[in-house]
Amino acid sequence: MRAVVVHPPAVGVELADVPLPTRSVGEIRVRVLECGVCGTDHDIVGGKYGRAPEGASYLILGHENLGVVLEGDPAVVGFSPGDLVVATVRRGCGRCRFCFANRSDFCESGGYTERGIVGAHGFMAEQYTDVPEYLVRVDPALRDVAVLLEPLSVVEKAIFQGQRVLNRKEPTPGHPPTGSPSALVAGTGAIGMLAAFVLRVRGYEVVAIDRHDDTTPAGRLLKRIGATHVNAAAGLAVLGEQGFDLVIEATGSVSLDFGLANVLGPNGVLVLTGIPDASVPPTTVAAGALWREVVLGNRAIVGSVNANRTYFESGLRDMTVFQEKWPGALAGVISLRRPLAEVADAVLEHVGGSIKTVLEVTPPRTSAPSAG
Ligand code: BGC
């Protein structure tokens, strides 16, 4: 079968012919329809991240996925050929308490693998196999947007974690009456945009920053969902004095992360989701002032990575809410679609203002699940 292959830590990506995966007892065989391309893929192709499976000379790339069940196991109930499915990414270490509880997103040993990222083949291939535990069935009504479920799951977890920390304040007394909570989203790639969608349906007033004017697809989409777009190319001072209750960071920029800690309001929470480059040179920060504000203002800085199955499930529920509230808007997060053959361009290109590129692994005309 055709697959997008990398050789971490070597730089580069290629389309290769690899053997079809063998289906073990209890597994389901899935034909891949689409795969999203994300910053993690850029890092793997750039030789900065990723690891091939034990004993393999290559890694099949791709973790944002949508597929259709080809063949199940008669002993496995709940999945039938033609069902749309999205696979989760992380596979547990098999030895820590969180992985035993199918919550490998909180793995304590670090011995997990991630499909398409570390130690396990991914989904930029014509087929894959997996056990039902890691497959989430998707309503055909979400066919056009379901490839966004994996990044949405990461956002669902990040916002849930942030909200949990905010909730430590417990119900507020109510005099003067409490207004809508405020959120800042830093970065308008797919993670930032999906965060804006989720925060809007959770009742937040949302400001989203990037380095572009309002004419980009992201700028237009933010307006559509009632969020405010701000071009912060000249720095965070453009945000004025407002302190935010919740800040969701989605850029991986180390210097920006420090700046964002300074735009938190009292009791505010900054959730970092972008994965910084560990090799960036040391930066100077006013650490005394920063920690002072954190302590004196009950502020919190939280890291959040990956997502377990529950966040894929809440993501599906939210997708339906987005579709009802802003028909067609979610599909706008996919700013570019490319055939599998153009993977090198899709993974390497950085189109300013674009949000998400999706690779069509199975050409669209054959990708619709059969009716009935
Ligand atoms: C993926 C996560 C993964 C993380 C770290 C992200 O791009 O969406 O599932 O845990 O990278 O490898």
PDB file of N, CA and C in Angstrom, residues 127-218:
ATOM      1  N   GLN A 127      -4.256   1.892   4.613  1.00  0.00           N
ATOM      2  CA  GLN A 127      -4.992   1.120   5.630  1.00  0.00           C
ATOM      3  C   GLN A 127      -4.218   1.066   6.939  1.00  0.00           C
ATOM      4  N   TYR A 128      -4.958   0.821   8.014  1.00  0.00           N
ATOM      5  CA  TYR A 128      -4.333   0.483   9.292  1.00  0.00           C
ATOM      6  C   TYR A 128      -5.248  -0.490  10.024  1.00  0.00           C
ATOM      7  N   THR A 129      -4.715  -1.108  11.064  1.00  0.00           N
ATOM      8  CA  THR A 129      -5.554  -1.975  11.908  1.00  0.00           C
ATOM      9  C   THR A 129      -5.408  -1.510  13.351  1.00  0.00           C
ATOM     10  N   ASP A 130      -6.459  -1.728  14.129  1.00  0.00           N
ATOM     11  CA  ASP A 130      -6.383  -1.374  15.551  1.00  0.00           C
ATOM     12  C   ASP A 130      -7.506  -2.072  16.301  1.00  0.00           C
ATOM     13  N   VAL A 131      -7.399  -2.054  17.620  1.00  0.00           N
ATOM     14  CA  VAL A 131      -8.450  -2.671  18.437  1.00  0.00           C
ATOM     15  C   VAL A 131      -9.544  -1.629  18.709  1.00  0.00           C
ATOM     16  N   PRO A 132     -10.789  -2.092  18.935  1.00  0.00           N
ATOM     17  CA  PRO A 132     -11.912  -1.167  19.096  1.00  0.00           C
ATOM     18  C   PRO A 132     -11.732  -0.144  20.209  1.00  0.00           C
ATOM     19  N   GLU A 133     -10.976  -0.521  21.242  1.00  0.00           N
ATOM     20  CA  GLU A 133     -10.748   0.378  22.371  1.00  0.00           C
ATOM     21  C   GLU A 133     -10.248   1.759  21.922  1.00  0.00           C
ATOM     22  N   TYR A 134      -9.512   1.769  20.798  1.00  0.00           N
ATOM     23  CA  TYR A 134      -8.897   3.028  20.340  1.00  0.00           C
ATOM     24  C   TYR A 134      -9.638   3.660  19.168  1.00  0.00           C
ATOM     25  N   LEU A 135     -10.794   3.085  18.812  1.00  0.00           N
ATOM     26  CA  LEU A 135     -11.541   3.624  17.671  1.00  0.00           C
ATOM     27  C   LEU A 135     -12.824   4.292  18.140  1.00  0.00           C
ATOM     28  N   VAL A 136     -13.074   5.478  17.620  1.00  0.00           N
ATOM     29  CA  VAL A 136     -14.265   6.231  17.997  1.00  0.00           C
ATOM     30  C   VAL A 136     -15.162   6.311  16.759  1.00  0.00           C
ATOM     31  N   ARG A 137     -16.387   5.812  16.894  1.00  0.00           N
ATOM     32  CA  ARG A 137     -17.299   5.826  15.741  1.00  0.00           C
ATOM     33  C   ARG A 137     -17.896   7.208  15.546  1.00  0.00           C
ATOM     34  N   VAL A 138     -18.008   7.616  14.275  1.00  0.00           N
ATOM     35  CA  VAL A 138     -18.424   8.980  13.958  1.00  0.00           C
ATOM     36  C   VAL A 138     -19.728   8.949  13.157  1.00  0.00           C
ATOM     37  N   ASP A 139     -20.640   9.840  13.503  1.00  0.00           N
ATOM     38  CA  ASP A 139     -21.897   9.969  12.773  1.00  0.00           C
ATOM     39  C   ASP A 139     -21.614  10.435  11.345  1.00  0.00           C
ATOM     40  N   PRO A 140     -22.212   9.769  10.325  1.00  0.00           N
ATOM     41  CA  PRO A 140     -21.959  10.186   8.931  1.00  0.00           C
ATOM     42  C   PRO A 140     -22.257  11.674   8.692  1.00  0.00           C
ATOM     43  N   ALA A 141     -23.115  12.273   9.525  1.00  0.00           N
ATOM     44  CA  ALA A 141     -23.418  13.711   9.351  1.00  0.00           C
ATOM     45  C   ALA A 141     -22.160  14.564   9.574  1.00  0.00           C
ATOM     46  N   LEU A 142     -21.153  13.994  10.237  1.00  0.00           N
ATOM     47  CA  LEU A 142     -19.930  14.756  10.520  1.00  0.00           C
ATOM     48  C   LEU A 142     -18.795  14.397   9.548  1.00  0.00           C
ATOM     49  N   ARG A 143     -19.124  13.686   8.466  1.00  0.00           N
ATOM     50  CA  ARG A 143     -18.107  13.201   7.522  1.00  0.00           C
ATOM     51  C   ARG A 143     -17.118  14.295   7.072  1.00  0.00           C
ATOM     52  N   ASP A 144     -17.628  15.490   6.766  1.00  0.00           N
ATOM     53  CA  ASP A 144     -16.773  16.534   6.197  1.00  0.00           C
ATOM     54  C   ASP A 144     -15.821  17.176   7.195  1.00  0.00           C
ATOM     55  N   VAL A 145     -16.103  17.022   8.477  1.00  0.00           N
ATOM     56  CA  VAL A 145     -15.303  17.723   9.501  1.00  0.00           C
ATOM     57  C   VAL A 145     -14.610  16.769  10.477  1.00  0.00           C
ATOM     58  N   ALA A 146     -14.929  15.476  10.402  1.00  0.00           N
ATOM     59  CA  ALA A 146     -14.471  14.550  11.450  1.00  0.00           C
ATOM     60  C   ALA A 146     -12.955  14.394  11.498  1.00  0.00           C
ATOM     61  N   VAL A 147     -12.254  14.746  10.427  1.00  0.00           N
ATOM     62  CA  VAL A 147     -10.788  14.670  10.464  1.00  0.00           C
ATOM     63  C   VAL A 147     -10.228  15.677  11.478  1.00  0.00           C
ATOM     64  N   LEU A 148     -11.078  16.613  11.890  1.00  0.00           N
ATOM     65  CA  LEU A 148     -10.646  17.600  12.903  1.00  0.00           C
ATOM     66  C   LEU A 148     -10.845  17.071  14.327  1.00  0.00           C
ATOM     67  N   LEU A 149     -11.357  15.839  14.453  1.00  0.00           N
ATOM     68  CA  LEU A 149     -11.680  15.367  15.807  1.00  0.00           C
ATOM     69  C   LEU A 149     -10.431  15.207  16.676  1.00  0.00           C
ATOM     70  N   GLU A 150      -9.331  14.727  16.095  1.00  0.00           N
ATOM     71  CA  GLU A 150      -8.134  14.530  16.951  1.00  0.00           C
ATOM     72  C   GLU A 150      -7.628  15.870  17.482  1.00  0.00           C
ATOM     73  N   PRO A 151      -7.371  16.879  16.630  1.00  0.00           N
ATOM     74  CA  PRO A 151      -6.961  18.159  17.228  1.00  0.00           C
ATOM     75  C   PRO A 151      -8.025  18.731  18.177  1.00  0.00           C
ATOM     76  N   LEU A 152      -9.300  18.494  17.855  1.00  0.00           N
ATOM     77  CA  LEU A 152     -10.346  18.990  18.762  1.00  0.00           C
ATOM     78  C   LEU A 152     -10.254  18.289  20.119  1.00  0.00           C
ATOM     79  N   SER A 153      -9.888  16.999  20.121  1.00  0.00           N
ATOM     80  CA  SER A 153      -9.773  16.277  21.399  1.00  0.00           C
ATOM     81  C   SER A 153      -8.686  16.899  22.273  1.00  0.00           C
ATOM     82  N   VAL A 154      -7.597  17.338  21.640  1.00  0.00           N
ATOM     83  CA  VAL A 154      -6.496  17.985  22.369  1.00  0.00           C
ATOM     84  C   VAL A 154      -6.995  19.294  22.999  1.00  0.00           C
ATOM     85  N   VAL A 155      -7.821  20.010  22.247  1.00  0.00           N
ATOM     86  CA  VAL A 155      -8.397  21.276  22.722  1.00  0.00           C
ATOM     87  C   VAL A 155      -9.399  21.015  23.850  1.00  0.00           C
ATOM     88  N   GLU A 156     -10.222  19.980  23.666  1.00  0.00           N
ATOM     89  CA  GLU A 156     -11.217  19.650  24.697  1.00  0.00           C
ATOM     90  C   GLU A 156     -10.516  19.395  26.028  1.00  0.00           C
ATOM     91  N   LYS A 157      -9.430  18.638  25.959  1.00  0.00           N
ATOM     92  CA  LYS A 157      -8.705  18.345  27.201  1.00  0.00           C
ATOM     93  C   LYS A 157      -8.117  19.636  27.788  1.00  0.00           C
ATOM     94  N   ALA A 158      -7.468  20.428  26.957  1.00  0.00           N
ATOM     95  CA  ALA A 158      -6.804  21.644  27.447  1.00  0.00           C
ATOM     96  C   ALA A 158      -7.809  22.574  28.131  1.00  0.00           C
ATOM     97  N   ILE A 159      -8.967  22.752  27.505  1.00  0.00           N
ATOM     98  CA  ILE A 159      -9.960  23.668  28.080  1.00  0.00           C
ATOM     99  C   ILE A 159     -10.571  23.064  29.347  1.00  0.00           C
ATOM    100  N   PHE A 160     -10.770  21.762  29.330  1.00  0.00           N
ATOM    101  CA  PHE A 160     -11.303  21.097  30.526  1.00  0.00           C
ATOM    102  C   PHE A 160     -10.335  21.271  31.699  1.00  0.00           C
ATOM    103  N   GLN A 161      -9.034  21.094  31.405  1.00  0.00           N
ATOM    104  CA  GLN A 161      -8.029  21.246  32.478  1.00  0.00           C
ATOM    105  C   GLN A 161      -8.043  22.689  32.999  1.00  0.00           C
ATOM    106  N   GLY A 162      -8.066  23.642  32.077  1.00  0.00           N
ATOM    107  CA  GLY A 162      -8.072  25.046  32.476  1.00  0.00           C
ATOM    108  C   GLY A 162      -9.300  25.375  33.311  1.00  0.00           C
ATOM    109  N   GLN A 163     -10.454  24.852  32.862  1.00  0.00           N
ATOM    110  CA  GLN A 163     -11.708  25.125  33.580  1.00  0.00           C
ATOM    111  C   GLN A 163     -11.669  24.530  34.987  1.00  0.00           C
ATOM    112  N   ARG A 164     -11.076  23.321  35.078  1.00  0.00           N
ATOM    113  CA  ARG A 164     -10.931  22.679  36.393  1.00  0.00           C
ATOM    114  C   ARG A 164     -10.161  23.574  37.357  1.00  0.00           C
ATOM    115  N   VAL A 165      -9.088  24.176  36.841  1.00  0.00           N
ATOM    116  CA  VAL A 165      -8.267  25.027  37.713  1.00  0.00           C
ATOM    117  C   VAL A 165      -9.041  26.301  38.050  1.00  0.00           C
ATOM    118  N   LEU A 166      -9.736  26.860  37.060  1.00  0.00           N
ATOM    119  CA  LEU A 166     -10.557  28.048  37.333  1.00  0.00           C
ATOM    120  C   LEU A 166     -11.614  27.752  38.396  1.00  0.00           C
ATOM    121  N   ASN A 167     -12.158  26.540  38.331  1.00  0.00           N
ATOM    122  CA  ASN A 167     -13.242  26.176  39.260  1.00  0.00           C
ATOM    123  C   ASN A 167     -12.782  26.136  40.713  1.00  0.00           C
ATOM    124  N   ARG A 168     -11.448  26.184  40.926  1.00  0.00           N
ATOM    125  CA  ARG A 168     -10.989  26.149  42.320  1.00  0.00           C
ATOM    126  C   ARG A 168     -11.468  27.371  43.079  1.00  0.00           C
ATOM    127  N   LYS A 169     -11.923  28.403  42.352  1.00  0.00           N
ATOM    128  CA  LYS A 169     -12.475  29.595  43.017  1.00  0.00           C
ATOM    129  C   LYS A 169     -13.831  29.302  43.635  1.00  0.00           C
ATOM    130  N   GLU A 170     -14.477  28.226  43.150  1.00  0.00           N
ATOM    131  CA  GLU A 170     -15.835  27.859  43.589  1.00  0.00           C
ATOM    132  C   GLU A 170     -16.817  28.965  43.187  1.00  0.00           C
ATOM    133  N   PRO A 171     -18.127  28.712  43.323  1.00  0.00           N
ATOM    134  CA  PRO A 171     -19.102  29.704  42.843  1.00  0.00           C
ATOM    135  C   PRO A 171     -18.837  31.088  43.431  1.00  0.00           C
ATOM    136  N   THR A 172     -18.920  32.102  42.569  1.00  0.00           N
ATOM    137  CA  THR A 172     -18.629  33.461  43.033  1.00  0.00           C
ATOM    138  C   THR A 172     -19.860  34.036  43.732  1.00  0.00           C
ATOM    139  N   PRO A 173     -19.669  34.970  44.664  1.00  0.00           N
ATOM    140  CA  PRO A 173     -20.786  35.497  45.456  1.00  0.00           C
ATOM    141  C   PRO A 173     -21.882  36.178  44.627  1.00  0.00           C
ATOM    142  N   GLY A 174     -21.530  36.832  43.490  1.00  0.00           N
ATOM    143  CA  GLY A 174     -22.589  37.356  42.626  1.00  0.00           C
ATOM    144  C   GLY A 174     -22.934  38.818  42.797  1.00  0.00           C
ATOM    145  N   HIS A 175     -22.253  39.560  43.654  1.00  0.00           N
ATOM    146  CA  HIS A 175     -22.494  41.006  43.772  1.00  0.00           C
ATOM    147  C   HIS A 175     -21.175  41.741  43.668  1.00  0.00           C
ATOM    148  N   PRO A 176     -20.921  42.521  42.607  1.00  0.00           N
ATOM    149  CA  PRO A 176     -21.812  42.748  41.477  1.00  0.00           C
ATOM    150  C   PRO A 176     -21.957  41.481  40.622  1.00  0.00           C
ATOM    151  N   PRO A 177     -23.037  41.398  39.791  1.00  0.00           N
ATOM    152  CA  PRO A 177     -23.292  40.171  39.037  1.00  0.00           C
ATOM    153  C   PRO A 177     -22.090  39.788  38.177  1.00  0.00           C
ATOM    154  N   THR A 178     -21.870  38.492  38.050  1.00  0.00           N
ATOM    155  CA  THR A 178     -20.736  38.000  37.281  1.00  0.00           C
ATOM    156  C   THR A 178     -21.063  38.057  35.793  1.00  0.00           C
ATOM    157  N   GLY A 179     -20.154  38.654  34.997  1.00  0.00           N
ATOM    158  CA  GLY A 179     -20.363  38.701  33.548  1.00  0.00           C
ATOM    159  C   GLY A 179     -19.790  37.450  32.895  1.00  0.00           C
ATOM    160  N   SER A 180     -19.741  37.446  31.548  1.00  0.00           N
ATOM    161  CA  SER A 180     -19.165  36.301  30.842  1.00  0.00           C
ATOM    162  C   SER A 180     -17.682  36.225  31.160  1.00  0.00           C
ATOM    163  N   PRO A 181     -17.141  35.017  31.312  1.00  0.00           N
ATOM    164  CA  PRO A 181     -15.700  34.907  31.495  1.00  0.00           C
ATOM    165  C   PRO A 181     -14.989  35.281  30.187  1.00  0.00           C
ATOM    166  N   SER A 182     -13.737  35.708  30.316  1.00  0.00           N
ATOM    167  CA  SER A 182     -13.013  36.127  29.112  1.00  0.00           C
ATOM    168  C   SER A 182     -11.878  35.155  28.821  1.00  0.00           C
ATOM    169  N   ALA A 183     -11.650  34.925  27.534  1.00  0.00           N
ATOM    170  CA  ALA A 183     -10.559  34.020  27.140  1.00  0.00           C
ATOM    171  C   ALA A 183      -9.747  34.654  26.030  1.00  0.00           C
ATOM    172  N   LEU A 184      -8.458  34.374  26.073  1.00  0.00           N
ATOM    173  CA  LEU A 184      -7.557  34.750  24.986  1.00  0.00           C
ATOM    174  C   LEU A 184      -7.035  33.467  24.366  1.00  0.00           C
ATOM    175  N   VAL A 185      -7.070  33.406  23.045  1.00  0.00           N
ATOM    176  CA  VAL A 185      -6.490  32.280  22.334  1.00  0.00           C
ATOM    177  C   VAL A 185      -5.287  32.817  21.575  1.00  0.00           C
ATOM    178  N   ALA A 186      -4.125  32.245  21.824  1.00  0.00           N
ATOM    179  CA  ALA A 186      -2.912  32.711  21.148  1.00  0.00           C
ATOM    180  C   ALA A 186      -2.549  31.745  20.037  1.00  0.00           C
ATOM    181  N   GLY A 187      -2.719  32.195  18.806  1.00  0.00           N
ATOM    182  CA  GLY A 187      -2.450  31.347  17.645  1.00  0.00           C
ATOM    183  C   GLY A 187      -3.754  30.969  16.976  1.00  0.00           C
ATOM    184  N   THR A 188      -3.806  31.108  15.652  1.00  0.00           N
ATOM    185  CA  THR A 188      -5.049  30.778  14.933  1.00  0.00           C
ATOM    186  C   THR A 188      -4.822  29.667  13.911  1.00  0.00           C
ATOM    187  N   GLY A 189      -3.923  28.733  14.260  1.00  0.00           N
ATOM    188  CA  GLY A 189      -3.875  27.466  13.528  1.00  0.00           C
ATOM    189  C   GLY A 189      -5.083  26.656  13.984  1.00  0.00           C
ATOM    190  N   ALA A 190      -5.115  25.367  13.626  1.00  0.00           N
ATOM    191  CA  ALA A 190      -6.307  24.576  13.944  1.00  0.00           C
ATOM    192  C   ALA A 190      -6.566  24.494  15.439  1.00  0.00           C
ATOM    193  N   ILE A 191      -5.516  24.333  16.254  1.00  0.00           N
ATOM    194  CA  ILE A 191      -5.747  24.209  17.702  1.00  0.00           C
ATOM    195  C   ILE A 191      -6.362  25.502  18.244  1.00  0.00           C
ATOM    196  N   GLY A 192      -5.786  26.635  17.860  1.00  0.00           N
ATOM    197  CA  GLY A 192      -6.321  27.912  18.326  1.00  0.00           C
ATOM    198  C   GLY A 192      -7.745  28.137  17.843  1.00  0.00           C
ATOM    199  N   MET A 193      -7.991  27.848  16.572  1.00  0.00           N
ATOM    200  CA  MET A 193      -9.341  28.072  16.047  1.00  0.00           C
ATOM    201  C   MET A 193     -10.365  27.166  16.732  1.00  0.00           C
ATOM    202  N   LEU A 194      -9.992  25.894  16.917  1.00  0.00           N
ATOM    203  CA  LEU A 194     -10.935  24.978  17.575  1.00  0.00           C
ATOM    204  C   LEU A 194     -11.152  25.387  19.023  1.00  0.00           C
ATOM    205  N   ALA A 195     -10.097  25.928  19.650  1.00  0.00           N
ATOM    206  CA  ALA A 195     -10.258  26.434  21.022  1.00  0.00           C
ATOM    207  C   ALA A 195     -11.270  27.582  21.028  1.00  0.00           C
ATOM    208  N   ALA A 196     -11.190  28.455  20.023  1.00  0.00           N
ATOM    209  CA  ALA A 196     -12.151  29.571  19.956  1.00  0.00           C
ATOM    210  C   ALA A 196     -13.581  29.031  19.822  1.00  0.00           C
ATOM    211  N   PHE A 197     -13.763  28.014  18.988  1.00  0.00           N
ATOM    212  CA  PHE A 197     -15.100  27.411  18.833  1.00  0.00           C
ATOM    213  C   PHE A 197     -15.603  26.881  20.182  1.00  0.00           C
ATOM    214  N   VAL A 198     -14.757  26.093  20.862  1.00  0.00           N
ATOM    215  CA  VAL A 198     -15.200  25.470  22.121  1.00  0.00           C
ATOM    216  C   VAL A 198     -15.489  26.543  23.166  1.00  0.00           C
ATOM    217  N   LEU A 199     -14.604  27.521  23.274  1.00  0.00           N
ATOM    218  CA  LEU A 199     -14.792  28.559  24.297  1.00  0.00           C
ATOM    219  C   LEU A 199     -16.054  29.368  24.039  1.00  0.00           C
ATOM    220  N   ARG A 200     -16.376  29.614  22.772  1.00  0.00           N
ATOM    221  CA  ARG A 200     -17.604  30.364  22.481  1.00  0.00           C
ATOM    222  C   ARG A 200     -18.837  29.573  22.954  1.00  0.00           C
ATOM    223  N   VAL A 201     -18.838  28.253  22.676  1.00  0.00           N
ATOM    224  CA  VAL A 201     -20.032  27.504  23.118  1.00  0.00           C
ATOM    225  C   VAL A 201     -20.045  27.292  24.632  1.00  0.00           C
ATOM    226  N   ARG A 202     -18.917  27.509  25.292  1.00  0.00           N
ATOM    227  CA  ARG A 202     -18.897  27.433  26.764  1.00  0.00           C
ATOM    228  C   ARG A 202     -19.213  28.796  27.391  1.00  0.00           C
ATOM    229  N   GLY A 203     -19.540  29.796  26.551  1.00  0.00           N
ATOM    230  CA  GLY A 203     -19.997  31.079  27.090  1.00  0.00           C
ATOM    231  C   GLY A 203     -18.910  32.118  27.303  1.00  0.00           C
ATOM    232  N   TYR A 204     -17.714  31.875  26.780  1.00  0.00           N
ATOM    233  CA  TYR A 204     -16.632  32.858  26.942  1.00  0.00           C
ATOM    234  C   TYR A 204     -16.718  33.962  25.894  1.00  0.00           C
ATOM    235  N   GLU A 205     -16.303  35.168  26.296  1.00  0.00           N
ATOM    236  CA  GLU A 205     -15.984  36.211  25.324  1.00  0.00           C
ATOM    237  C   GLU A 205     -14.558  35.894  24.880  1.00  0.00           C
ATOM    238  N   VAL A 206     -14.347  35.780  23.566  1.00  0.00           N
ATOM    239  CA  VAL A 206     -13.053  35.274  23.088  1.00  0.00           C
ATOM    240  C   VAL A 206     -12.323  36.305  22.236  1.00  0.00           C
ATOM    241  N   VAL A 207     -11.056  36.517  22.574  1.00  0.00           N
ATOM    242  CA  VAL A 207     -10.146  37.289  21.716  1.00  0.00           C
ATOM    243  C   VAL A 207      -9.116  36.298  21.199  1.00  0.00           C
ATOM    244  N   ALA A 208      -8.843  36.322  19.890  1.00  0.00           N
ATOM    245  CA  ALA A 208      -7.828  35.418  19.325  1.00  0.00           C
ATOM    246  C   ALA A 208      -6.768  36.251  18.626  1.00  0.00           C
ATOM    247  N   ILE A 209      -5.503  35.937  18.915  1.00  0.00           N
ATOM    248  CA  ILE A 209      -4.417  36.724  18.313  1.00  0.00           C
ATOM    249  C   ILE A 209      -3.573  35.892  17.362  1.00  0.00           C
ATOM    250  N   ASP A 210      -3.111  36.557  16.313  1.00  0.00           N
ATOM    251  CA  ASP A 210      -2.086  36.000  15.431  1.00  0.00           C
ATOM    252  C   ASP A 210      -1.323  37.175  14.846  1.00  0.00           C
ATOM    253  N   ARG A 211      -0.613  36.948  13.739  1.00  0.00           N
ATOM    254  CA  ARG A 211       0.205  38.024  13.171  1.00  0.00           C
ATOM    255  C   ARG A 211      -0.339  38.452  11.806  1.00  0.00           C
ATOM    256  N   HIS A 212      -1.654  38.347  11.644  1.00  0.00           N
ATOM    257  CA  HIS A 212      -2.259  38.673  10.345  1.00  0.00           C
ATOM    258  C   HIS A 212      -3.409  39.658  10.538  1.00  0.00           C
ATOM    259  N   ASP A 213      -3.815  40.286   9.399  1.00  0.00           N
ATOM    260  CA  ASP A 213      -4.980  41.165   9.490  1.00  0.00           C
ATOM    261  C   ASP A 213      -6.263  40.313   9.399  1.00  0.00           C
ATOM    262  N   ASP A 214      -7.408  40.993   9.365  1.00  0.00           N
ATOM    263  CA  ASP A 214      -8.688  40.273   9.437  1.00  0.00           C
ATOM    264  C   ASP A 214      -9.088  39.565   8.151  1.00  0.00           C
ATOM    265  N   THR A 215      -8.287  39.699   7.093  1.00  0.00           N
ATOM    266  CA  THR A 215      -8.736  39.174   5.800  1.00  0.00           C
ATOM    267  C   THR A 215      -8.387  37.705   5.594  1.00  0.00           C
ATOM    268  N   THR A 216      -7.707  37.078   6.528  1.00  0.00           N
ATOM    269  CA  THR A 216      -7.365  35.656   6.364  1.00  0.00           C
ATOM    270  C   THR A 216      -8.594  34.792   6.650  1.00  0.00           C
ATOM    271  N   PRO A 217      -8.566  33.505   6.222  1.00  0.00           N
ATOM    272  CA  PRO A 217      -9.688  32.612   6.556  1.00  0.00           C
ATOM    273  C   PRO A 217      -9.937  32.581   8.064  1.00  0.00           C
ATOM    274  N   ALA A 218      -8.860  32.600   8.862  1.00  0.00           N
ATOM    275  CA  ALA A 218      -9.033  32.549  10.321  1.00  0.00           C
ATOM    276  C   ALA A 218      -9.750  33.806  10.811  1.00  0.00           C
TER     277      ALA A 218
END
